[in-house]
Amino acid sequence: MSDTIPQHILIIGAGEFGLATALSFLSKPTYNSSSITILDGSATLPNPSGSSVDANRIVRADYAYKHYARLALEAQELWRDQSPEGWGGEGRYHEPGFVLTADADKDEYLKSSLESVRSLVQEDNKSWLDPDKVYKLNSRDEIGKASGYQDVSGDHGYANFNSGWANAEKCVAYALKRIIKEGGDRVTIRSGTKVERLLFSGNKCSGAELRDGEQMKADLTILAAGAWSPSLVDLEGRCLATGQTLAFIDITDEEQASMRDRPTVMNMSNGMFIIPPRDNLLKIARHGYGYRNLVQIPKRNLQPGLANGEIKPKRYEYVDVSVPRVGVEIPQEAQEALRDALRELVPHMADRPFVRTRICWYCDTPSGDFLITYHPQYKSLFLATGGSGHGFKFFPVIGDRIVDAIENKLDAKLAHEWRWRCDAELQKLYQPEGFTACEDGSRAGRKGMLLDDEMAREESKSAGGMHLQS
Ligand SMILES: Cc1cc2nc3c(=O)[nH]c(=O)nc-3n(C[C@H](O)[C@H](O)[C@H](O)COP(=O)(O)OP(=O)(O)OC[C@H]3O[C@@H](n4cnc5c(N)ncnc54)[C@H](O)[C@@H]3O)c2cc1C
């Protein structure tokens, strides 16, 4: 950031990253005279299709990487504030624990995570962190006892009863409410306002143009559009939207009461997990490599100069980008996989209809690290994205880290992890066929699935079925 304080700040995206950034600006006297505008394409906020909105999100310091584990503990300290004004108040945070399991031959992440969480619990002097609440599970029997579920797959695992989960939708609503209260007339939040493209003046980003042609000028533009981020600027393969599947079934009052205080259970070998139910709805989900939804975006929409007519494209060029596709049912292969997981965890519920399914979109980076940095080429454009399926737990602390990065004061280790990786470095992280999946060590399941292919498979299956019947 230049020495002058930005007077007009534009934040694109009212999800966790955008809202946390706004909250941090509001807490700092430096920005007392700055106006902040938050734009979101969703007609309603919290955005039901955004990745920050769902029944629940796991809050855990169970990471193989210590810098994330440490930051998660810092966030957890704030999640544990159960006062009505605190992050964890009014039912926003619960702490029934986390049980991770794995098959014997795919246990690397689990082993490192246990090691890292154990050493942090030992070295950290937080009074609520109890080392006795972290222990190894050596058999299916022990996994069953710790989790409360009948037959969780996995040969071994560990439990961390210091971990918990957050009611994601409530948290976004809480952040919005605080921004409106703390920001007063300095802050404008506009829903139903889709940014069509970024505006540039030379190599400086000067704001954004909306779908209806309105131009919003800004001294600092923060791109926090989650999995949609690569559709507004060419991130050249640094972020990729990957569709992850989840489904809900109805449960009775008695079942809700008996499962409410069980830990979250995740099988690291197949990615399946269950978070304790809420409002008589049980969610089953898969944390995997996900689907890509490839579309072609005109290059001139993603690069300055081309749009301004300063550079004339020789021909109409396109960039292939994976972007979210919302409002569609999950493909058959996912329905079957989620049902198999239910059959294993809660067999008596396995045949209940899915009352709702959803493809929720991660903004994945090849390494699973966030992308929180200035765009190297375009001045005044800051990138706050790349949540990679694990960003939510940092809601109470990520805003301060983003503003630290804007002020070039971010802790060097985090700045290194969240940097704009150079092309050569990216090539090393790519699969031979390009960036098709995040390789952060925690992903399971099939790699390289395309949403269109999976949907088509389903159609041809049902067409085949019809043929047989006729
Ligand atoms: C299924 C699933 C499970 C997850 N589980 C966990 C978990 O257990 N624990 C955890 O810590 N994390 C988890 N995560 C990750 C976490 O939820 C995300 O990292 C985090 O919510 C990302 O927030 P965001 O602000 O980047 O994106 P979002 O919340 O998606 O916000 C981006 C916003 O930008 C808006 N936008 C996009 N394009 C435009 C445009 N052109 N104009 C205007 N507005 C635009 C969108 O409408 C959207 O509201 C999970 C994610 C998913 C999808």
Coordinates of N, CA and C in Angstrom, one line a residue, residues 117-215:
V117 N -0.7 -31.2 16.5 CA -1.7 -30.7 17.5 C -1.2 -31.0 18.9
R118 N -0.6 -32.2 19.0 CA -0.1 -32.6 20.3 C 1.0 -31.6 20.8
S119 N 1.9 -31.3 19.9 CA 3.0 -30.4 20.4 C 2.5 -29.0 20.6
L120 N 1.5 -28.6 19.9 CA 1.0 -27.2 20.1 C 0.2 -27.2 21.5
V121 N -0.5 -28.2 21.7 CA -1.3 -28.3 23.0 C -0.3 -28.3 24.2
Q122 N 0.8 -28.9 24.0 CA 1.8 -29.0 25.1 C 2.5 -27.6 25.2
E123 N 2.8 -27.0 24.1 CA 3.6 -25.7 24.2 C 2.8 -24.5 24.5
D124 N 1.4 -24.6 24.1 CA 0.6 -23.4 24.3 C 0.1 -23.3 25.7
N125 N 0.0 -22.1 26.2 CA -0.4 -22.0 27.6 C -1.9 -21.6 27.8
K126 N -2.7 -21.9 26.8 CA -4.1 -21.6 26.9 C -4.7 -22.6 27.9
S127 N -5.4 -22.0 28.9 CA -5.9 -22.8 30.0 C -7.0 -23.8 29.5
W128 N -7.7 -23.5 28.5 CA -8.8 -24.4 28.0 C -8.3 -25.6 27.2
L129 N -7.0 -25.5 26.7 CA -6.5 -26.6 25.9 C -6.0 -27.7 26.8
D130 N -6.7 -28.9 26.7 CA -6.4 -30.0 27.6 C -5.7 -31.1 26.8
P131 N -4.4 -31.4 27.2 CA -3.7 -32.4 26.4 C -4.4 -33.8 26.6
D132 N -5.1 -34.0 27.7 CA -5.7 -35.3 27.8 C -6.9 -35.5 26.9
K133 N -7.3 -34.4 26.3 CA -8.5 -34.5 25.3 C -8.0 -34.9 23.9
V134 N -6.7 -35.1 23.7 CA -6.1 -35.5 22.4 C -5.6 -36.9 22.6
Y135 N -6.1 -37.9 22.0 CA -5.6 -39.2 22.1 C -5.8 -40.1 20.9
K136 N -4.9 -41.0 20.8 CA -4.8 -41.9 19.7 C -5.9 -43.0 19.7
L137 N -6.5 -43.4 18.6 CA -7.5 -44.4 18.5 C -6.8 -45.6 17.7
N138 N -6.7 -46.7 18.4 CA -5.9 -47.8 17.7 C -6.7 -48.9 17.0
S139 N -8.0 -48.8 17.1 CA -8.8 -49.8 16.5 C -10.2 -49.3 16.2
R140 N -11.0 -50.0 15.4 CA -12.3 -49.6 15.1 C -13.2 -49.5 16.3
D141 N -12.9 -50.4 17.3 CA -13.6 -50.4 18.5 C -13.4 -49.0 19.3
E142 N -12.2 -48.6 19.3 CA -11.9 -47.4 20.0 C -12.4 -46.2 19.3
I143 N -12.4 -46.3 17.9 CA -13.0 -45.2 17.1 C -14.5 -45.1 17.4
G144 N -15.1 -46.2 17.4 CA -16.6 -46.3 17.7 C -16.9 -45.7 19.1
K145 N -16.1 -46.0 20.1 CA -16.4 -45.5 21.4 C -16.2 -44.0 21.5
A146 N -15.1 -43.5 20.8 CA -14.9 -42.0 20.9 C -15.9 -41.3 20.1
S147 N -16.3 -41.8 19.0 CA -17.2 -41.0 18.1 C -18.7 -41.2 18.4
G148 N -19.0 -42.3 19.0 CA -20.4 -42.6 19.2 C -21.2 -43.2 18.1
Y149 N -20.4 -43.3 16.9 CA -21.1 -44.0 15.7 C -20.7 -45.4 15.7
Q150 N -21.7 -46.2 15.1 CA -21.6 -47.6 15.2 C -20.3 -48.2 14.5
D151 N -20.1 -47.9 13.3 CA -19.1 -48.6 12.5 C -18.3 -47.6 11.6
V152 N -17.5 -46.7 12.2 CA -16.8 -45.8 11.4 C -15.6 -46.5 10.7
S153 N -15.5 -46.3 9.4 CA -14.4 -47.0 8.8 C -13.1 -46.4 9.1
G154 N -12.0 -47.1 8.9 CA -10.7 -46.6 9.2 C -10.1 -47.6 10.2
D155 N -8.8 -47.8 10.0 CA -8.1 -48.7 10.9 C -7.6 -48.1 12.2
H156 N -7.4 -46.8 12.1 CA -7.0 -46.1 13.3 C -7.3 -44.6 13.2
G157 N -7.0 -43.9 14.2 CA -7.3 -42.4 14.1 C -6.9 -41.8 15.4
Y158 N -7.4 -40.6 15.6 CA -7.2 -39.9 16.9 C -8.4 -39.0 17.2
A159 N -8.6 -38.7 18.4 CA -9.7 -37.8 18.8 C -9.1 -36.5 19.4
N160 N -9.7 -35.4 19.1 CA -9.3 -34.1 19.7 C -10.6 -33.5 20.3
F161 N -10.8 -33.6 21.5 CA -12.1 -33.1 22.1 C -11.9 -31.6 22.5
N162 N -10.8 -31.0 22.0 CA -10.7 -29.5 22.1 C -11.4 -28.8 20.9
S163 N -11.7 -29.6 19.8 CA -12.2 -29.0 18.6 C -13.7 -28.9 18.6
G164 N -14.2 -28.1 17.6 CA -15.6 -27.9 17.5 C -16.2 -27.6 16.1
W165 N -17.3 -26.9 16.1 CA -17.9 -26.5 14.8 C -18.6 -25.2 15.0
A166 N -18.8 -24.5 13.8 CA -19.5 -23.2 13.9 C -20.8 -23.3 13.0
N167 N -21.8 -22.6 13.4 CA -23.0 -22.5 12.5 C -22.7 -21.4 11.5
A168 N -22.3 -21.8 10.3 CA -21.7 -20.9 9.3 C -22.7 -19.7 8.9
E169 N -23.9 -20.1 8.7 CA -24.9 -19.0 8.2 C -25.1 -18.0 9.3
K170 N -25.2 -18.5 10.6 CA -25.4 -17.5 11.7 C -24.1 -16.6 11.8
C171 N -23.0 -17.1 11.5 CA -21.7 -16.3 11.7 C -21.7 -15.2 10.6
V172 N -22.1 -15.5 9.4 CA -22.1 -14.5 8.3 C -23.1 -13.4 8.7
A173 N -24.3 -13.8 9.2 CA -25.3 -12.9 9.6 C -24.8 -12.0 10.8
Y174 N -24.0 -12.6 11.7 CA -23.4 -11.9 12.8 C -22.4 -10.8 12.3
A175 N -21.6 -11.2 11.4 CA -20.6 -10.3 10.8 C -21.3 -9.1 10.1
L176 N -22.3 -9.4 9.3 CA -23.1 -8.4 8.6 C -23.7 -7.4 9.6
K177 N -24.3 -7.9 10.7 CA -24.9 -7.1 11.7 C -23.9 -6.2 12.3
R178 N -22.7 -6.8 12.6 CA -21.7 -5.9 13.3 C -21.2 -4.8 12.4
I179 N -21.0 -5.2 11.1 CA -20.5 -4.2 10.1 C -21.5 -3.0 10.0
I180 N -22.8 -3.4 10.0 CA -23.8 -2.3 9.8 C -23.8 -1.4 11.1
K181 N -23.6 -2.1 12.3 CA -23.6 -1.3 13.5 C -22.4 -0.5 13.7
E182 N -21.2 -1.1 13.5 CA -19.9 -0.5 13.7 C -19.6 0.5 12.6
G183 N -20.1 0.3 11.4 CA -19.7 1.1 10.2 C -20.5 2.3 10.1
G184 N -21.8 2.3 10.5 CA -22.7 3.4 10.3 C -22.7 3.8 8.9
D185 N -22.7 5.1 8.6 CA -22.8 5.6 7.2 C -21.5 5.5 6.5
R186 N -20.4 5.0 7.1 CA -19.2 4.9 6.4 C -19.2 3.6 5.5
V187 N -20.1 2.7 5.8 CA -20.1 1.4 5.1 C -21.4 1.3 4.3
T188 N -21.3 0.8 3.0 CA -22.4 0.5 2.2 C -22.3 -0.9 1.8
I189 N -23.4 -1.7 2.0 CA -23.4 -3.1 1.6 C -24.5 -3.2 0.5
R190 N -24.0 -3.7 -0.7 CA -25.0 -3.8 -1.8 C -25.1 -5.2 -2.2
S191 N -26.3 -5.8 -1.9 CA -26.5 -7.2 -2.4 C -27.1 -7.1 -3.9
G192 N -27.2 -8.2 -4.5 CA -27.7 -8.2 -5.9 C -26.9 -7.3 -6.9
T193 N -25.7 -7.1 -6.6 CA -24.8 -6.2 -7.4 C -23.6 -7.0 -7.9
K194 N -23.8 -7.6 -9.1 CA -22.8 -8.4 -9.6 C -21.7 -7.5 -10.4
V195 N -20.5 -7.7 -10.0 CA -19.4 -7.1 -10.7 C -19.2 -7.8 -12.0
E196 N -19.2 -7.0 -13.1 CA -19.0 -7.6 -14.4 C -17.5 -7.7 -14.8
R197 N -16.8 -6.6 -14.4 CA -15.3 -6.7 -14.7 C -14.6 -5.6 -13.8
L198 N -13.3 -5.8 -13.6 CA -12.6 -4.8 -12.9 C -12.2 -3.6 -13.8
L199 N -12.0 -2.4 -13.3 CA -11.7 -1.3 -14.1 C -10.2 -1.0 -13.9
F200 N -9.6 -0.6 -15.0 CA -8.1 -0.3 -14.9 C -7.8 1.0 -15.5
S201 N -6.9 1.7 -14.9 CA -6.4 2.9 -15.6 C -4.9 2.7 -15.7
G202 N -4.4 2.3 -16.9 CA -3.1 1.9 -17.1 C -2.9 0.5 -16.3
N203 N -1.9 0.4 -15.5 CA -1.7 -0.8 -14.8 C -2.3 -0.7 -13.3
K204 N -3.1 0.3 -13.1 CA -3.7 0.5 -11.8 C -5.2 0.1 -11.8
C205 N -5.6 -0.7 -10.8 CA -7.0 -1.1 -10.8 C -7.7 0.1 -10.1
S206 N -8.8 0.6 -10.8 CA -9.4 1.8 -10.3 C -10.9 1.5 -9.8
G207 N -11.2 0.3 -9.7 CA -12.6 -0.1 -9.2 C -13.2 -1.2 -10.0
A208 N -14.5 -1.1 -10.1 CA -15.2 -2.2 -10.8 C -16.4 -1.7 -11.6
E209 N -16.8 -2.4 -12.6 CA -18.0 -2.1 -13.4 C -19.0 -3.1 -13.1
L210 N -20.3 -2.7 -12.8 CA -21.3 -3.6 -12.5 C -22.0 -4.1 -13.8
R211 N -22.9 -5.1 -13.6 CA -23.5 -5.6 -14.7 C -24.3 -4.6 -15.5
D212 N -24.9 -3.6 -14.8 CA -25.8 -2.6 -15.5 C -24.9 -1.5 -16.0
G213 N -23.6 -1.6 -16.0 CA -22.7 -0.6 -16.5 C -22.3 0.5 -15.5
E214 N -22.9 0.5 -14.3 CA -22.5 1.5 -13.3 C -21.0 1.2 -13.0
Q215 N -20.2 2.3 -12.8 CA -18.8 2.2 -12.4 C -18.6 2.6 -11.0

